[in-house]
CSV table of C-alpha atoms in Angstrom, one decimal:
chain,number,residue,atom,x,y,z
K,1012,UNK,CA,-36.3,-230.2,-321.7
K,1013,UNK,CA,-33.9,-232.0,-319.4
K,1014,UNK,CA,-33.5,-231.5,-315.7
K,1015,UNK,CA,-30.7,-229.2,-315.1
K,1016,UNK,CA,-29.2,-228.9,-311.7
K,1017,UNK,CA,-27.6,-225.8,-310.4
K,1018,UNK,CA,-24.1,-226.5,-309.3
K,1019,UNK,CA,-23.1,-224.0,-306.6
K,1020,UNK,CA,-19.4,-223.4,-306.3
K,1021,UNK,CA,-17.8,-222.6,-303.0
K,1022,UNK,CA,-16.9,-219.0,-302.9
K,1023,UNK,CA,-13.2,-218.1,-302.7
K,1024,UNK,CA,-12.2,-217.1,-299.2
K,1025,UNK,CA,-8.8,-216.2,-297.8
K,1026,UNK,CA,-7.5,-215.7,-294.3
K,1027,UNK,CA,-6.7,-212.0,-293.6
K,1028,UNK,CA,-4.3,-212.8,-290.7
K,1029,UNK,CA,-0.9,-211.4,-291.7
K,1030,UNK,CA,1.5,-214.2,-292.8
K,1031,UNK,CA,-1.3,-216.8,-293.1
K,1032,UNK,CA,-1.6,-218.2,-296.6
K,1033,UNK,CA,-4.8,-220.3,-296.2
K,1034,UNK,CA,-7.4,-220.1,-298.9
K,1035,UNK,CA,-10.4,-222.2,-299.8
K,1036,UNK,CA,-8.6,-223.3,-302.9
K,1037,UNK,CA,-5.2,-224.1,-301.2
K,1038,UNK,CA,-6.7,-225.7,-298.1
K,1039,UNK,CA,-10.3,-226.7,-299.0
K,1040,UNK,CA,-10.9,-228.7,-295.8
K,1041,UNK,CA,-10.4,-225.7,-293.5
K,1042,UNK,CA,-13.2,-223.7,-292.0
K,1043,UNK,CA,-13.3,-220.0,-292.6
K,1044,UNK,CA,-15.1,-217.8,-290.1
K,1045,UNK,CA,-16.5,-214.4,-291.1
K,1046,UNK,CA,-15.0,-211.4,-289.4
K,1047,UNK,CA,-17.8,-209.3,-287.8
K,1048,UNK,CA,-19.0,-206.3,-289.8
K,1049,UNK,CA,-19.5,-204.3,-286.6
K,1050,UNK,CA,-16.7,-201.7,-286.7
K,1051,UNK,CA,-15.8,-202.0,-283.0
K,1052,UNK,CA,-15.7,-205.9,-283.1
K,1053,UNK,CA,-13.8,-205.7,-286.4
K,1054,UNK,CA,-11.2,-203.5,-284.9
K,1055,UNK,CA,-10.8,-205.9,-281.9
K,1056,UNK,CA,-10.3,-208.8,-284.4
K,1057,UNK,CA,-7.7,-206.9,-286.3
K,1058,UNK,CA,-5.8,-205.9,-283.2
K,1059,UNK,CA,-5.9,-209.5,-281.9
K,1060,UNK,CA,-4.4,-210.7,-285.2
K,1061,UNK,CA,-1.7,-208.1,-285.2
K,1062,UNK,CA,-3.0,-206.5,-288.4
K,1063,UNK,CA,-1.2,-203.2,-288.7
K,1064,UNK,CA,-3.2,-200.7,-290.8
K,1065,UNK,CA,0.0,-198.9,-291.8
K,1066,UNK,CA,1.4,-202.1,-293.3
K,1067,UNK,CA,-1.7,-203.8,-294.5
K,1068,UNK,CA,-4.6,-202.4,-296.5
K,1069,UNK,CA,-7.6,-201.1,-294.5
K,1070,UNK,CA,-10.8,-202.9,-295.2
K,1071,UNK,CA,-14.2,-201.2,-295.6
K,1072,UNK,CA,-16.9,-202.0,-293.1
K,1073,UNK,CA,-19.0,-203.7,-295.8
K,1074,UNK,CA,-16.3,-206.1,-297.2
K,1075,UNK,CA,-16.6,-209.8,-296.4
K,1076,UNK,CA,-13.5,-210.9,-294.5
K,1077,UNK,CA,-12.5,-214.3,-293.2
K,1078,UNK,CA,-10.2,-215.8,-290.7
K,1079,UNK,CA,-9.3,-219.5,-290.9
K,1080,UNK,CA,-9.7,-222.2,-288.3
K,1081,UNK,CA,-5.9,-222.2,-287.6
K,1082,UNK,CA,-6.4,-219.1,-285.4
K,1083,UNK,CA,-9.0,-220.6,-283.1
K,1084,UNK,CA,-9.2,-223.4,-280.6
K,1085,UNK,CA,-12.3,-225.0,-282.4
K,1086,UNK,CA,-13.4,-227.1,-279.5
K,1087,UNK,CA,-13.4,-224.2,-277.0
K,1088,UNK,CA,-14.3,-221.4,-279.4
K,1089,UNK,CA,-17.1,-222.9,-281.6
K,1090,UNK,CA,-20.7,-222.9,-280.3
K,1091,UNK,CA,-21.6,-226.0,-282.3
K,1092,UNK,CA,-18.3,-227.9,-282.3
K,1093,UNK,CA,-19.7,-231.3,-281.7
K,1094,UNK,CA,-22.4,-231.0,-284.3
K,1095,UNK,CA,-19.7,-230.0,-286.7
K,1096,UNK,CA,-17.4,-232.9,-285.7
K,1097,UNK,CA,-20.1,-235.6,-285.8
K,1098,UNK,CA,-21.5,-234.6,-289.1
K,1099,UNK,CA,-18.8,-233.6,-291.6
K,1100,UNK,CA,-21.4,-232.2,-293.9
K,1101,UNK,CA,-22.6,-229.8,-291.2
K,1102,UNK,CA,-22.0,-226.5,-293.0
K,1103,UNK,CA,-23.2,-224.0,-290.4
K,1104,UNK,CA,-20.3,-223.2,-288.1
K,1105,UNK,CA,-20.6,-220.6,-285.5
K,1106,UNK,CA,-18.2,-219.1,-283.0
K,1107,UNK,CA,-19.2,-218.3,-279.4
K,1108,UNK,CA,-20.0,-214.7,-278.7
K,1109,UNK,CA,-17.0,-212.5,-278.0
K,1110,UNK,CA,-14.4,-215.0,-279.3
K,1111,UNK,CA,-11.3,-213.5,-281.0
K,1112,UNK,CA,-8.6,-215.3,-283.0
K,1113,UNK,CA,-5.8,-216.2,-280.6
K,1114,UNK,CA,-3.4,-218.7,-282.3
K,1115,UNK,CA,-0.8,-217.2,-284.7
K,1116,UNK,CA,1.7,-219.9,-285.4
K,1117,UNK,CA,2.0,-218.6,-289.0
K,1118,UNK,CA,3.5,-215.3,-287.7
K,1119,UNK,CA,6.2,-217.1,-285.7
K,1120,UNK,CA,7.4,-218.9,-288.9
K,1121,UNK,CA,8.1,-215.6,-290.6
K,1122,UNK,CA,11.2,-214.1,-289.0
K,1123,UNK,CA,12.1,-210.5,-289.6
K,1124,UNK,CA,14.0,-209.8,-292.7
K,1125,UNK,CA,17.8,-209.7,-292.3
K,1126,UNK,CA,19.5,-206.3,-292.5
K,1127,UNK,CA,20.8,-205.4,-295.9
K,1128,UNK,CA,24.5,-206.3,-296.3
K,1129,UNK,CA,25.3,-203.0,-298.0
K,1130,UNK,CA,23.9,-201.1,-295.0
K,1131,UNK,CA,26.0,-203.1,-292.6
K,1132,UNK,CA,29.1,-202.7,-294.6
K,1133,UNK,CA,28.6,-198.9,-294.9
K,1134,UNK,CA,28.2,-198.6,-291.1
K,1135,UNK,CA,31.3,-200.7,-290.6
K,1136,UNK,CA,33.2,-198.4,-292.9
K,1137,UNK,CA,31.9,-195.3,-291.1
K,1138,UNK,CA,33.0,-196.7,-287.8
K,1139,UNK,CA,36.5,-197.6,-289.1
K,1140,UNK,CA,37.0,-194.2,-290.7
K,1141,UNK,CA,35.8,-192.4,-287.5
K,1142,UNK,CA,38.3,-194.5,-285.5
K,1143,UNK,CA,41.1,-193.6,-287.9
K,1144,UNK,CA,40.2,-189.9,-287.7
K,1145,UNK,CA,40.2,-190.1,-283.9
K,1146,UNK,CA,43.7,-191.9,-283.9
K,1147,UNK,CA,45.1,-189.3,-286.2
K,1148,UNK,CA,43.7,-186.5,-284.1
K,1149,UNK,CA,45.1,-188.1,-280.9
K,1150,UNK,CA,48.6,-188.5,-282.5
K,1151,UNK,CA,48.6,-184.9,-283.7
K,1152,UNK,CA,47.7,-183.6,-280.3
K,1153,UNK,CA,50.3,-185.7,-278.6
K,1154,UNK,CA,53.1,-184.7,-281.0
K,1155,UNK,CA,53.4,-188.2,-282.4
K,1156,UNK,CA,53.5,-189.1,-286.1
Protein backbone atom coordinates (compact mmCIF):
# COMPACT_ATOMS: atom_id res chain seq x y z
CA UNK A 1 0.00 0.00 0.00
CA UNK A 2 1.32 3.42 -0.97
CA UNK A 3 1.59 6.42 1.24
CA UNK A 4 -1.42 8.59 0.66
CA UNK A 5 -1.37 12.16 1.80
CA UNK A 6 -4.55 13.88 2.74
CA UNK A 7 -4.87 17.08 0.80
CA UNK A 8 -6.83 19.61 2.75
CA UNK A 9 -8.66 22.18 0.68
CA UNK A 10 -9.16 25.70 1.90
CA UNK A 11 -12.81 26.13 2.81
CA UNK A 12 -14.87 28.55 0.76
CA UNK A 13 -15.38 31.83 2.58
CA UNK A 14 -17.05 35.02 1.47
CA UNK A 15 -17.21 38.48 2.98
CA UNK A 16 -20.65 39.35 4.38
CA UNK A 17 -20.15 43.13 4.15
CA UNK A 18 -22.82 44.50 1.79
CA UNK A 19 -21.37 45.34 -1.66
CA UNK A 20 -18.11 43.47 -0.95
CA UNK A 21 -17.48 40.69 -3.47
CA UNK A 22 -14.34 39.12 -1.97
CA UNK A 23 -14.23 35.32 -1.65
CA UNK A 24 -11.46 32.84 -1.01
CA UNK A 25 -11.69 31.78 -4.67
CA UNK A 26 -11.82 35.23 -6.22
CA UNK A 27 -9.18 36.75 -3.90
CA UNK A 28 -7.20 33.82 -2.45
CA UNK A 29 -4.48 35.99 -0.90
CA UNK A 30 -6.84 37.90 1.39
CA UNK A 31 -7.40 37.15 5.04
CA UNK A 32 -10.93 36.37 6.19
CA UNK A 33 -11.73 36.98 9.85
CA UNK A 34 -14.51 35.08 11.60
CA UNK A 35 -17.44 37.17 12.79
CA UNK A 36 -18.01 36.46 16.50
CA UNK A 37 -20.77 34.00 17.32
CA UNK A 38 -21.74 35.91 20.46
CA UNK A 39 -25.10 37.52 19.62
CA UNK A 40 -24.32 40.98 21.00
CA UNK A 41 -20.88 41.12 19.34
CA UNK A 42 -22.36 39.85 16.06
CA UNK A 43 -25.00 42.60 16.15
CA UNK A 44 -22.27 45.21 16.71
CA UNK A 45 -20.32 43.88 13.72
CA UNK A 46 -23.43 43.90 11.50
CA UNK A 47 -24.27 47.44 12.57
CA UNK A 48 -20.69 48.60 11.89
CA UNK A 49 -20.78 47.11 8.39
CA UNK A 50 -24.16 48.75 7.68
CA UNK A 51 -25.85 45.41 7.23
CA UNK A 52 -29.59 46.09 7.18
CA UNK A 53 -31.58 43.03 8.23
CA UNK A 54 -34.57 44.25 6.21
CA UNK A 55 -32.53 44.17 2.97
CA UNK A 56 -30.02 41.40 3.73
CA UNK A 57 -30.80 37.97 5.05
CA UNK A 58 -30.49 37.43 8.77
CA UNK A 59 -27.89 34.91 9.86
CA UNK A 60 -28.37 32.32 12.56
CA UNK A 61 -26.16 32.57 15.63
CA UNK A 62 -24.48 29.28 14.73
CA UNK A 63 -23.51 30.06 11.13
CA UNK A 64 -19.86 30.71 10.29
CA UNK A 65 -19.53 34.21 8.89
CA UNK A 66 -16.48 36.04 7.64
CA UNK A 67 -15.31 39.56 6.98
CA UNK A 68 -12.33 40.15 4.69
CA UNK A 69 -9.19 42.11 5.49
CA UNK A 70 -10.30 45.07 3.36
CA UNK A 71 -12.50 46.25 6.22
CA UNK A 72 -9.75 46.43 8.83
CA UNK A 73 -6.54 48.33 9.37
CA UNK A 74 -4.46 45.16 9.72
CA UNK A 75 -1.46 46.79 11.38
CA UNK A 76 -3.64 48.41 14.05
CA UNK A 77 -6.38 45.79 14.39
CA UNK A 78 -4.46 42.49 14.36
CA UNK A 79 -3.03 41.12 17.58
CA UNK A 80 -0.27 39.24 15.78
CA UNK A 81 0.27 41.45 12.72
CA UNK A 82 4.08 41.27 12.67
CA UNK A 83 4.11 37.48 13.03
CA UNK A 84 1.76 37.33 10.07
CA UNK A 85 3.83 39.77 7.98
CA UNK A 86 7.21 38.16 8.71
CA UNK A 87 5.98 34.66 8.01
CA UNK A 88 3.67 34.44 5.01
CA UNK A 89 2.78 30.91 6.03
CA UNK A 90 1.58 32.05 9.45
CA UNK A 91 -2.04 30.84 9.34
CA UNK A 92 -3.36 31.90 12.72
CA UNK A 93 -4.49 35.48 12.42
CA UNK A 94 -6.26 37.12 15.31
CA UNK A 95 -7.95 40.48 15.79
CA UNK A 96 -7.52 42.51 18.94
CA UNK A 97 -10.41 42.31 21.42
CA UNK A 98 -13.32 44.61 20.63
CA UNK A 99 -12.17 45.49 17.11
CA UNK A 100 -14.95 46.11 14.59
CA UNK A 101 -14.74 46.38 10.79
CA UNK A 102 -14.33 50.07 9.96
CA UNK A 103 -13.26 50.48 6.31
CA UNK A 104 -16.00 50.27 3.69
CA UNK A 105 -14.59 51.50 0.37
CA UNK A 106 -16.67 48.90 -1.50
CA UNK A 107 -19.89 50.58 -0.34
CA UNK A 108 -18.76 53.96 -1.70
CA UNK A 109 -18.27 52.47 -5.17
CA UNK A 110 -21.92 51.43 -5.37
CA UNK A 111 -23.96 54.56 -5.91
CA UNK A 112 -27.71 54.45 -5.40
CA UNK A 113 -29.67 53.22 -8.39
CA UNK A 114 -30.97 55.99 -10.62
CA UNK A 115 -34.68 56.71 -10.55
CA UNK A 116 -36.72 54.96 -13.15
CA UNK A 117 -37.26 57.07 -16.26
CA UNK A 118 -40.94 56.10 -16.52
CA UNK A 119 -41.57 57.32 -13.00
CA UNK A 120 -39.85 60.63 -13.73
CA UNK A 121 -41.85 61.08 -16.95
CA UNK A 122 -45.13 60.28 -15.19
CA UNK A 123 -44.40 62.87 -12.48
CA UNK A 124 -43.48 65.46 -15.12
CA UNK A 125 -46.76 64.80 -16.97
CA UNK A 126 -48.74 65.09 -13.74
CA UNK A 127 -47.12 68.46 -12.98
CA UNK A 128 -47.81 69.73 -16.51
CA UNK A 129 -51.45 68.62 -16.43
CA UNK A 130 -52.00 70.20 -13.00
CA UNK A 131 -50.48 73.47 -14.29
CA UNK A 132 -52.80 73.40 -17.32
CA UNK A 133 -55.80 72.76 -15.07
CA UNK A 134 -54.73 75.66 -12.84
CA UNK A 135 -54.34 77.97 -15.89
CA UNK A 136 -57.75 76.96 -17.29
CA UNK A 137 -59.35 77.51 -13.92
CA UNK A 138 -57.70 80.93 -13.58
CA UNK A 139 -58.81 82.00 -17.08
CA UNK A 140 -62.38 80.87 -16.40
CA UNK A 141 -62.57 82.78 -13.13
CA UNK A 142 -61.15 85.95 -14.72
CA UNK A 143 -63.55 85.74 -17.66
CA UNK A 144 -60.77 85.14 -20.18
CA UNK A 145 -60.76 82.50 -22.82
